[in-house]
């Protein structure tokens, strides 16, 4: 295990600031260097997860600078952190590899910001300290604002600012929650707070849980706090859309899963589970209905992200290990499929993503035309794709808990999404009058990324049994 | 325990900031609103650690009754740095938006986007 927990945070930060230096001194090797850095980052994350797995303990505590949890800040790696580190690490690696062809002319700043996001995300996942969590949230968020505006178009600049205002308000609410936690318990260590949380007065407890849940709902874009998401995800360049949807939304999901059990789901003072169920139903239906009214492929994908965050909120809200495990599993699937869909659509369309101008476009691109169909079919929830399994898991959790109405929302959402993706297919796969030999083939590195996402979304169904067992163990450990 | 004046000021600042963000259509005013809201939070953090008459934890005993808690001050300092950098980034984005659209009013920008 050694020093890997701090290395996965520190090394990408070092890389971030080495990139401008390298591209200034040796511009010809920038591409290969960035690829190597991405692979090293993913390798470190993989080694950390492997090391954790090999140790066979519940949690690994890494005291920073040798100071224990009583005086210092510690990093903590447990099963939930390991699972999310895997999901996010893979997502970041895919974004970095895809960016190199797609953003060939990008300035070095682009990769600087990307690696800062990579570092901040690992910080969020690994820290066991509330205030440190806030710092890492802000670190990954601040680096992502300029990434949205990277195309420098007016609409992208405005979308970036809009996203920024919402995110800053949500961080302020999270900071308010953290301040209240410190005032009520005198500690910022998550373990210590969890131990004494029951003894806090009822009203304080409700305010803490309330500010965290609202703050995180804005981050995860649950309706009614979703309006920042469609413009930001649609106006960003395609690899960044994949980063925002596939990776950064999962930040909020991770924090919900990490913090709600610490707060005992606010039992007794504020019923978070019911709140999440109500918001979840609204979000699934609302997100899908929003997507129907859009004429832009990336906006459709963005609105469908809102709906998928609703499925995850339902999984958490249903409570019990099965719902939690389903939500975890769906996070993995959504990362693969939504990132895959955004990557593919970036290859299919150049410049404009309006449906009207994309007649037959998917037939003229290989392999993006095929992977787009696979990723979006996965997003609908069709077999043989992984999200079929995770949605079934969440549905069974709802039936187990006697919430038949909630269980019915999932197939309803799938039908709604089939309608709007059907409309997209009709246009993108329409036979066109153009010459059939007018086919563009993606560069090999992009092709690898596309194939990994598409094959991955099937692999998660093939290994659904094993994955479900792993996620169920994590959920058991978290919610008992 | 009644709320002392400081907590009312915190509430007022936080509420004013949030109201400003939600109702203003001028981008600069929204940036100001976010800063006012954050200022309220930071004041809250500082106020929590101090009651009148407390000593600074510099010399002699550093913890115990009558000594101010130093942790919130360290946290406040960090939060101020974060707030300053977000403000800088936000203002630079607003400048770029102004160059594109020639206005900082949300409604006007929206109508120009159509």
XYZ file of C-alpha atoms in Angstrom:
594
model
C 0.000 0.000 0.000
C 2.749 2.332 1.095
C 2.272 5.909 -0.055
C -0.133 5.347 -2.945
C -3.125 7.232 -1.433
C -1.220 10.520 -1.374
C 0.556 9.777 -4.648
C -2.677 9.524 -6.662
C -3.448 13.072 -5.475
C 0.053 14.548 -5.698
C 1.318 12.973 -8.932
C -1.435 14.352 -11.245
C -0.885 17.756 -9.640
C 2.817 17.496 -10.458
C 1.968 16.376 -14.010
C -0.401 19.326 -14.415
C 2.392 21.811 -13.909
C 5.019 19.838 -15.809
C 2.949 19.862 -19.008
C 3.423 23.557 -19.914
C 7.152 23.242 -19.213
C 7.482 20.173 -21.416
C 5.437 21.616 -24.252
C 7.537 24.758 -24.124
C 10.915 22.950 -24.141
C 10.078 19.898 -26.262
C 6.830 20.621 -28.147
C 7.219 17.512 -30.304
C 6.879 15.071 -27.395
C 3.877 16.670 -25.723
C 1.415 14.176 -27.056
C 3.333 11.079 -26.020
C 4.123 12.642 -22.617
C 0.483 13.417 -21.870
C -0.518 9.879 -22.902
C 2.159 8.463 -20.619
C 1.029 10.706 -17.763
C -2.564 9.582 -18.178
C -1.477 5.944 -18.142
C 0.729 6.497 -15.068
C -2.195 8.147 -13.276
C -4.555 5.297 -14.106
C -1.821 2.811 -13.202
C -1.305 4.393 -9.769
C -5.057 4.307 -9.115
C -5.153 0.674 -10.218
C -2.198 -0.230 -7.980
C -3.862 1.514 -5.049
C -7.093 -0.452 -5.539
C -5.148 -3.674 -6.017
C -3.095 -2.993 -2.891
C -6.250 -2.340 -0.906
C -7.813 -5.519 -2.219
C -4.709 -7.550 -1.387
C -4.598 -6.272 2.188
C -8.063 -7.653 2.842
C -8.950 -5.095 5.517
C -12.026 -2.877 5.819
C -10.187 0.400 5.630
C -6.688 1.716 5.216
C -5.812 4.914 7.068
C -2.975 6.987 5.644
C -1.891 9.677 8.139
C -0.504 12.648 6.233
C 2.974 13.495 7.498
C 2.617 10.822 10.156
C 0.083 12.870 12.175
C -2.764 10.698 13.414
C -6.469 11.511 13.126
C -6.499 13.276 16.519
C -4.283 16.160 15.376
C -3.692 15.754 11.662
C -5.636 15.158 8.475
C -5.839 11.549 7.339
C -6.680 9.902 4.044
C -8.905 6.894 4.259
C -9.396 4.182 1.669
C -12.344 1.867 2.101
C -14.443 -0.216 -0.271
C -16.591 2.727 -1.414
C -13.537 4.904 -2.110
C -11.877 2.039 -3.970
C -14.944 1.486 -6.171
C -15.278 5.162 -7.042
C -11.519 5.549 -7.533
C -11.778 2.805 -10.155
C -14.762 4.383 -11.928
C -13.306 7.906 -11.951
C -9.744 6.828 -12.754
C -10.926 4.941 -15.823
C -13.141 7.865 -16.854
C -10.287 10.376 -16.613
C -7.919 8.117 -18.567
C -10.477 7.756 -21.385
C -11.031 11.529 -21.491
C -7.279 12.189 -21.685
C -6.728 9.624 -24.453
C -9.728 10.854 -26.462
C -8.721 14.521 -26.095
C -5.470 14.040 -27.972
C -7.022 13.544 -31.373
C -10.122 15.617 -30.766
C -8.332 18.584 -29.192
C -5.146 18.298 -31.217
C -4.679 22.057 -31.352
C -5.481 22.592 -27.685
C -3.135 24.739 -25.649
C -1.245 23.118 -22.790
C -3.647 24.832 -20.356
C -6.288 22.326 -21.372
C -4.258 19.414 -20.019
C -3.183 21.406 -16.961
C -6.836 21.835 -15.999
C -7.631 18.217 -16.839
C -4.934 16.915 -14.500
C -6.009 19.314 -11.728
C -9.515 17.858 -12.031
C -7.971 14.369 -11.891
C -6.111 15.256 -8.704
C -9.089 16.946 -7.039
C -11.355 13.985 -7.729
C -8.983 11.543 -6.043
C -8.759 13.974 -3.123
C -12.551 13.985 -2.731
C -12.631 10.205 -2.817
C -9.799 9.643 -0.351
C -10.048 12.351 2.270
C -11.514 11.602 5.683
C -11.675 15.245 6.709
C -14.680 17.488 6.099
C -12.810 20.685 5.384
C -10.321 18.924 3.161
C -13.330 17.594 1.272
C -14.496 21.171 0.676
C -11.064 22.184 -0.604
C -10.961 19.277 -3.056
C -14.552 19.933 -4.210
C -13.569 23.492 -5.052
C -10.323 22.357 -6.669
C -12.012 19.991 -9.108
C -14.893 22.416 -9.708
C -12.748 25.507 -10.359
C -10.616 23.597 -12.874
C -13.746 22.421 -14.687
C -15.261 25.912 -15.252
C -12.672 27.079 -17.812
C -12.760 23.623 -19.417
C -16.422 24.247 -20.312
C -15.446 27.540 -21.947
C -12.471 26.097 -23.804
C -14.018 26.673 -27.233
C -14.314 30.432 -26.397
C -17.687 30.634 -28.121
C -20.099 33.099 -26.512
C -22.625 30.406 -25.666
C -19.917 28.268 -24.081
C -18.644 31.206 -22.000
C -22.150 31.924 -20.766
C -22.824 28.243 -20.040
C -19.575 28.101 -18.079
C -20.549 31.106 -15.955
C -24.036 29.709 -15.395
C -22.542 26.402 -14.264
C -20.110 28.286 -12.061
C -22.774 30.304 -10.234
C -24.803 27.181 -9.425
C -21.728 25.256 -8.328
C -20.480 28.077 -6.100
C -23.859 28.320 -4.349
C -23.818 24.560 -3.849
C -20.271 24.682 -2.433
C -21.344 27.510 -0.121
C -24.177 25.323 1.197
C -21.774 22.413 1.671
C -19.378 24.752 3.520
C -22.275 25.879 5.728
C -22.952 22.223 6.547
C -19.279 21.677 7.362
C -19.188 24.729 9.645
C -22.253 23.438 11.483
C -20.662 20.002 11.818
C -17.570 21.549 13.375
C -19.607 23.785 15.670
C -21.743 20.870 16.864
C -19.068 18.193 17.245
C -15.758 20.062 17.531
C -14.278 17.669 14.989
C -13.833 17.511 11.244
C -12.808 13.859 11.015
C -15.566 11.828 9.361
C -15.159 8.845 11.662
C -15.305 10.960 14.807
C -18.320 12.895 13.526
C -20.148 9.662 12.674
C -19.576 8.380 16.209
C -21.135 11.387 17.950
C -23.680 12.485 15.333
C -26.653 11.031 17.266
C -25.930 13.213 20.272
C -26.279 16.508 18.368
C -29.509 18.454 19.074
C -32.297 17.652 16.634
C -32.547 21.087 15.007
C -28.799 21.313 14.347
C -28.832 17.820 12.898
C -31.638 18.748 10.522
C -29.824 21.907 9.394
C -26.606 19.992 8.756
C -28.323 17.284 6.735
C -30.485 19.846 4.955
C -27.609 22.016 3.800
C -25.591 19.018 2.614
C -28.515 17.434 0.769
C -29.505 20.654 -1.011
C -25.884 21.498 -1.811
C -25.235 18.038 -3.215
C -28.530 18.019 -5.140
C -27.323 21.088 -7.008
C -24.009 19.322 -7.723
C -25.735 16.169 -8.948
C -28.272 18.289 -10.906
C -31.402 16.804 -9.368
C -34.599 18.608 -10.373
C -35.382 21.415 -9.362
C -31.655 22.311 -9.271
C -30.800 20.943 -12.716
C -30.984 23.979 -14.974
C -27.204 24.522 -15.122
C -26.511 21.073 -16.525
C -27.943 21.035 -20.085
C -26.177 24.213 -21.275
C -22.857 23.337 -19.605
C -22.740 19.761 -20.876
C -23.996 20.661 -24.343
C -21.801 23.714 -24.957
C -18.540 22.151 -23.768
C -16.328 20.347 -26.293
C -17.117 16.635 -26.489
C -14.331 15.217 -24.261
C -15.268 17.751 -21.586
C -18.953 16.847 -21.891
C -17.874 13.275 -21.214
C -15.777 14.442 -18.266
C -18.664 16.447 -16.775
C -21.302 13.769 -17.284
C -19.237 10.678 -16.784
C -16.877 11.723 -14.031
C -17.705 15.012 -12.305
C -21.386 14.212 -11.668
C -20.205 11.070 -9.884
C -18.375 13.322 -7.404
C -21.719 14.375 -6.023
C -22.987 10.795 -6.097
C -19.919 9.670 -4.147
C -20.422 12.391 -1.546
C -24.102 11.488 -1.114
C -23.122 7.860 -0.571
C -20.261 8.749 1.765
C -21.980 11.393 3.866
C -25.583 10.180 4.212
C -24.612 7.039 6.193
C -22.428 9.237 8.440
C -25.473 11.396 9.117
C -27.636 8.293 9.643
C -29.794 9.538 6.718
C -30.959 12.290 9.077
C -33.273 9.737 10.681
C -35.745 11.273 13.044
C -35.073 14.898 12.178
C -35.268 15.099 8.420
C -36.318 12.162 6.315
C -33.691 12.271 3.573
C -34.770 8.980 2.031
C -38.318 10.163 1.288
C -36.929 13.470 0.050
C -34.569 11.648 -2.332
C -37.397 9.417 -3.553
C -39.613 12.405 -4.363
C -36.756 14.303 -6.034
C -35.652 11.118 -7.799
C -39.062 10.471 -9.368
C -39.288 14.129 -10.428
C -35.788 13.968 -11.893
C -36.274 10.728 -13.848
C -39.533 11.879 -15.412
C -38.530 15.537 -15.745
C -35.111 14.807 -17.243
C -36.556 12.486 -19.853
C -39.385 14.893 -20.736
C -36.853 17.734 -21.062
C -34.784 15.615 -23.422
C -37.791 15.102 -25.693
C -38.092 18.788 -26.458
C -34.468 19.216 -27.596
C -33.225 19.446 -31.153
C -29.526 19.171 -30.349
C -27.924 15.750 -29.850
C -25.644 16.876 -27.032
C -28.529 18.587 -25.236
C -30.517 15.363 -25.483
C -27.592 13.457 -23.953
C -27.217 16.137 -21.257
C -30.896 16.012 -20.289
C -30.673 12.240 -20.195
C -27.807 12.666 -17.683
C -30.272 14.485 -15.434
C -32.647 11.521 -15.698
C -29.873 9.046 -14.905
C -28.892 10.987 -11.794
C -32.550 10.524 -10.846
C -32.178 6.726 -11.081
C -29.168 6.916 -8.793
C -31.031 9.166 -6.320
C -33.865 6.600 -6.305
C -31.392 3.817 -5.576
C -29.998 5.737 -2.590
C -33.457 6.840 -1.454
C -34.976 3.356 -1.459
C -32.470 2.508 1.233
C -31.217 -0.914 2.126
C -28.166 -2.550 0.649
C -29.767 -3.560 -2.655
C -30.782 -0.019 -3.619
C -27.360 1.319 -2.663
C -25.605 -1.401 -4.631
C -27.843 -0.663 -7.628
C -26.977 3.030 -7.438
C -23.255 2.200 -7.313
C -23.556 -0.166 -10.257
C -25.510 2.411 -12.223
C -22.767 4.990 -11.577
C -20.262 2.700 -13.292
C -22.607 2.020 -16.209
C -23.546 5.643 -16.656
C -19.871 6.643 -16.700
C -19.091 4.166 -19.490
C -22.186 4.775 -21.584
C -22.577 8.526 -21.299
C -18.857 9.076 -21.869
C -19.078 6.674 -24.815
C -22.071 8.511 -26.259
C -20.384 11.908 -25.972
C -17.122 10.570 -27.439
C -19.001 9.015 -30.366
C -21.122 12.052 -31.085
C -17.956 14.155 -31.108
C -16.661 11.998 -33.967
C -19.989 11.873 -35.796
C -20.612 15.604 -35.900
C -18.056 18.302 -36.399
C -19.015 21.738 -35.212
C -22.795 21.728 -35.051
C -24.736 19.180 -33.051
C -28.193 20.226 -34.278
C -30.140 17.160 -35.340
C -31.364 18.881 -38.497
C -27.840 19.030 -39.951
C -26.844 15.467 -39.095
C -28.934 13.432 -41.491
C -27.247 10.075 -42.018
C -24.083 11.318 -40.310
C -23.635 8.210 -38.175
C -23.509 6.005 -41.269
C -20.538 7.959 -42.563
C -18.353 7.547 -39.457
C -16.618 4.409 -38.277
C -16.535 3.136 -35.657
C -18.302 6.051 -33.929
C -21.567 5.304 -35.732
C -21.667 1.837 -34.210
C -20.455 2.779 -30.731
C -22.992 5.629 -30.569
C -25.829 3.176 -31.148
C -24.393 0.813 -28.534
C -23.870 3.481 -25.867
C -27.286 5.056 -26.311
C -29.052 1.688 -26.423
C -27.278 1.048 -23.118
C -28.534 4.367 -21.785
C -32.113 3.386 -22.624
C -31.504 0.269 -20.524
C -31.785 -2.388 -23.203
C -30.034 -5.726 -22.824
C -27.234 -6.752 -23.521
C -25.870 -3.607 -21.873
C -24.872 -3.180 -18.249
C -27.388 -0.533 -17.288
C -30.115 -3.105 -17.910
C -28.733 -4.998 -14.903
C -28.288 -1.939 -12.684
C -31.781 -0.642 -13.436
C -33.238 -4.076 -12.684
C -31.319 -4.028 -9.388
C -32.794 -0.670 -8.399
C -36.243 -1.906 -9.479
C -35.953 -5.068 -7.376
C -34.812 -2.965 -4.428
C -37.968 -0.873 -4.780
C -40.188 -3.958 -5.052
C -38.443 -5.506 -2.033
C -39.162 -2.370 -0.044
C -42.811 -2.489 -1.138
C -42.597 0.644 -3.269
C -44.319 -0.564 -6.414
C -44.917 3.003 -7.614
C -41.189 3.747 -7.489
C -40.429 0.493 -9.290
C -42.776 1.547 -12.096
C -40.867 4.791 -12.631
C -37.808 2.946 -14.008
C -39.506 1.232 -16.975
C -41.475 4.434 -17.592
C -38.190 6.347 -17.821
C -36.787 3.708 -20.172
C -39.816 4.030 -22.476
C -39.536 7.819 -22.515
C -35.834 7.638 -23.340
C -36.493 5.043 -26.065
C -38.819 7.578 -27.710
C -36.280 10.397 -27.919
C -33.315 8.175 -28.750
C -35.502 6.619 -31.441
C -35.925 10.073 -32.937
C -32.143 10.570 -32.845
C -31.563 7.210 -34.573
C -34.107 8.101 -37.272
C -32.052 11.136 -38.222
C -28.494 9.917 -37.605
C -28.975 6.584 -39.360
C -31.167 7.842 -42.184
C -29.882 6.568 -45.526
C -28.403 9.561 -47.315
C -27.952 10.428 -50.947
C -24.218 10.953 -50.555
C -21.694 8.531 -51.984
C -21.275 5.486 -49.721
C -17.482 5.610 -49.978
C -17.525 8.969 -48.226
C -16.710 7.324 -44.893
C -14.448 8.851 -42.256
C -12.547 6.531 -39.954
C -11.421 7.756 -36.549
C -7.708 7.809 -35.638
C -6.550 4.658 -33.839
C -6.299 6.183 -30.375
C -9.852 7.522 -30.570
C -10.980 4.171 -31.927
C -9.512 2.401 -28.901
C -11.364 4.738 -26.533
C -14.643 4.272 -28.414
C -14.283 0.496 -28.459
C -13.385 0.391 -24.762
C -16.526 2.309 -23.789
C -18.751 0.234 -26.068
C -17.279 -3.130 -25.077
C -17.195 -2.009 -21.456
C -20.907 -1.321 -21.464
C -21.525 -4.922 -22.553
C -18.857 -6.317 -20.230
C -20.651 -4.871 -17.218
C -23.634 -7.075 -18.076
C -21.473 -10.128 -18.742
C -19.849 -9.697 -15.334
C -23.028 -8.343 -13.742
C -23.110 -11.177 -11.198
C -19.592 -10.506 -9.920
C -19.977 -6.732 -10.007
C -23.314 -6.897 -8.209
C -21.723 -9.050 -5.517
C -18.855 -6.582 -5.041
C -21.221 -3.604 -4.906
C -23.554 -5.449 -2.512
C -20.622 -6.067 -0.140
C -19.786 -2.361 -0.238
C -23.415 -1.406 0.350
C -23.685 -3.862 3.264
C -20.600 -2.335 4.829
C -22.064 1.165 4.421
C -25.713 0.804 5.381
C -25.720 -2.542 7.167
C -29.187 31.157 24.337
C -30.373 34.092 22.280
C -28.673 34.902 19.038
C -26.030 37.546 19.525
C -25.701 40.442 17.104
C -22.947 38.704 15.151
C -25.241 35.832 14.181
C -27.887 38.257 12.930
C -25.237 39.910 10.785
C -24.254 36.486 9.427
C -27.866 35.683 8.589
C -28.371 39.082 6.986
C -25.228 38.774 4.831
C -26.000 35.214 3.750
C -29.619 36.094 2.945
C -28.653 39.265 1.093
C -26.091 37.387 -0.978
C -28.493 34.592 -1.888
C -31.292 37.067 -2.696
C -28.923 38.991 -4.919
C -27.873 35.822 -6.815
C -31.448 34.719 -7.317
C -33.000 38.010 -8.393
C -30.320 40.100 -10.104
C -29.871 39.908 -13.856
C -26.573 41.771 -13.909
C -23.625 39.367 -13.952
C -21.358 41.631 -11.884
C -24.040 41.926 -9.219
C -24.336 38.131 -9.132
C -20.573 37.910 -8.580
C -20.915 40.439 -5.763
C -23.813 38.419 -4.334
C -21.711 35.270 -4.201
C -18.976 37.166 -2.401
C -21.391 38.644 0.130
C -22.791 35.171 0.800
C -19.310 33.749 1.307
C -18.401 36.672 3.571
C -21.404 35.782 5.739
C -20.226 32.180 5.988
C -16.676 33.174 6.864
C -17.872 35.553 9.554
C -19.938 32.703 10.963
C -16.874 30.474 11.028
C -14.785 33.110 12.828
C -17.519 34.005 15.283
C -18.023 30.367 16.287
C -14.503 30.055 17.572
C -14.434 33.183 19.670
C -16.309 34.485 22.642
C -15.512 37.920 24.092
C -12.492 37.910 26.382
C -10.849 34.830 24.849
C -7.076 34.874 24.519
C -5.236 34.156 21.328
C -3.691 30.641 21.398
C -0.170 31.946 20.945
C 1.808 31.670 24.184
C 1.341 29.603 27.308
C -1.520 27.113 27.181
C -2.930 26.771 23.670
C -6.157 24.933 24.461
C -8.689 24.986 27.246
C -11.301 27.419 28.553
C -10.685 31.073 27.821
C -8.500 30.326 24.805
C -9.870 30.909 21.317
C -10.004 27.846 19.038
C -7.408 28.358 16.283
C -8.767 25.790 13.787
C -11.647 27.915 12.410
C -9.218 30.727 11.739
C -7.003 28.440 9.694
C -10.083 27.206 7.835
C -11.262 30.769 7.215
C -7.942 31.696 5.717
C -8.169 28.746 3.306
C -11.757 29.591 2.420
C -10.801 33.226 1.735
C -8.135 32.080 -0.715
C -10.654 29.850 -2.496
C -13.240 32.661 -2.585
C -10.691 35.098 -4.001
C -9.650 32.726 -6.781
C -13.224 31.857 -7.751
C -14.032 35.566 -7.867
C -11.069 36.235 -10.128
C -12.099 33.436 -12.470
C -15.725 34.564 -12.470
C -14.792 38.157 -13.292
C -12.497 37.051 -16.116
C -15.346 34.991 -17.576
C -17.658 38.005 -17.289
C -15.105 40.158 -19.125
C -14.962 37.601 -21.957
C -18.761 37.447 -22.077
C -18.880 41.241 -22.241
C -16.458 41.200 -25.188
C -18.729 38.756 -27.011
C -22.116 40.286 -26.328
C -21.361 43.868 -25.329
C -23.497 43.601 -22.198
C -23.472 41.990 -18.756
C -27.255 41.701 -18.480
C -28.521 38.104 -18.524
C -31.760 38.933 -20.324
C -29.978 40.857 -23.077
C -27.387 38.096 -23.501
C -30.152 35.510 -23.767
C -31.945 37.526 -26.431
C -28.692 37.938 -28.385
C -28.040 34.188 -28.232
C -31.232 33.361 -30.084
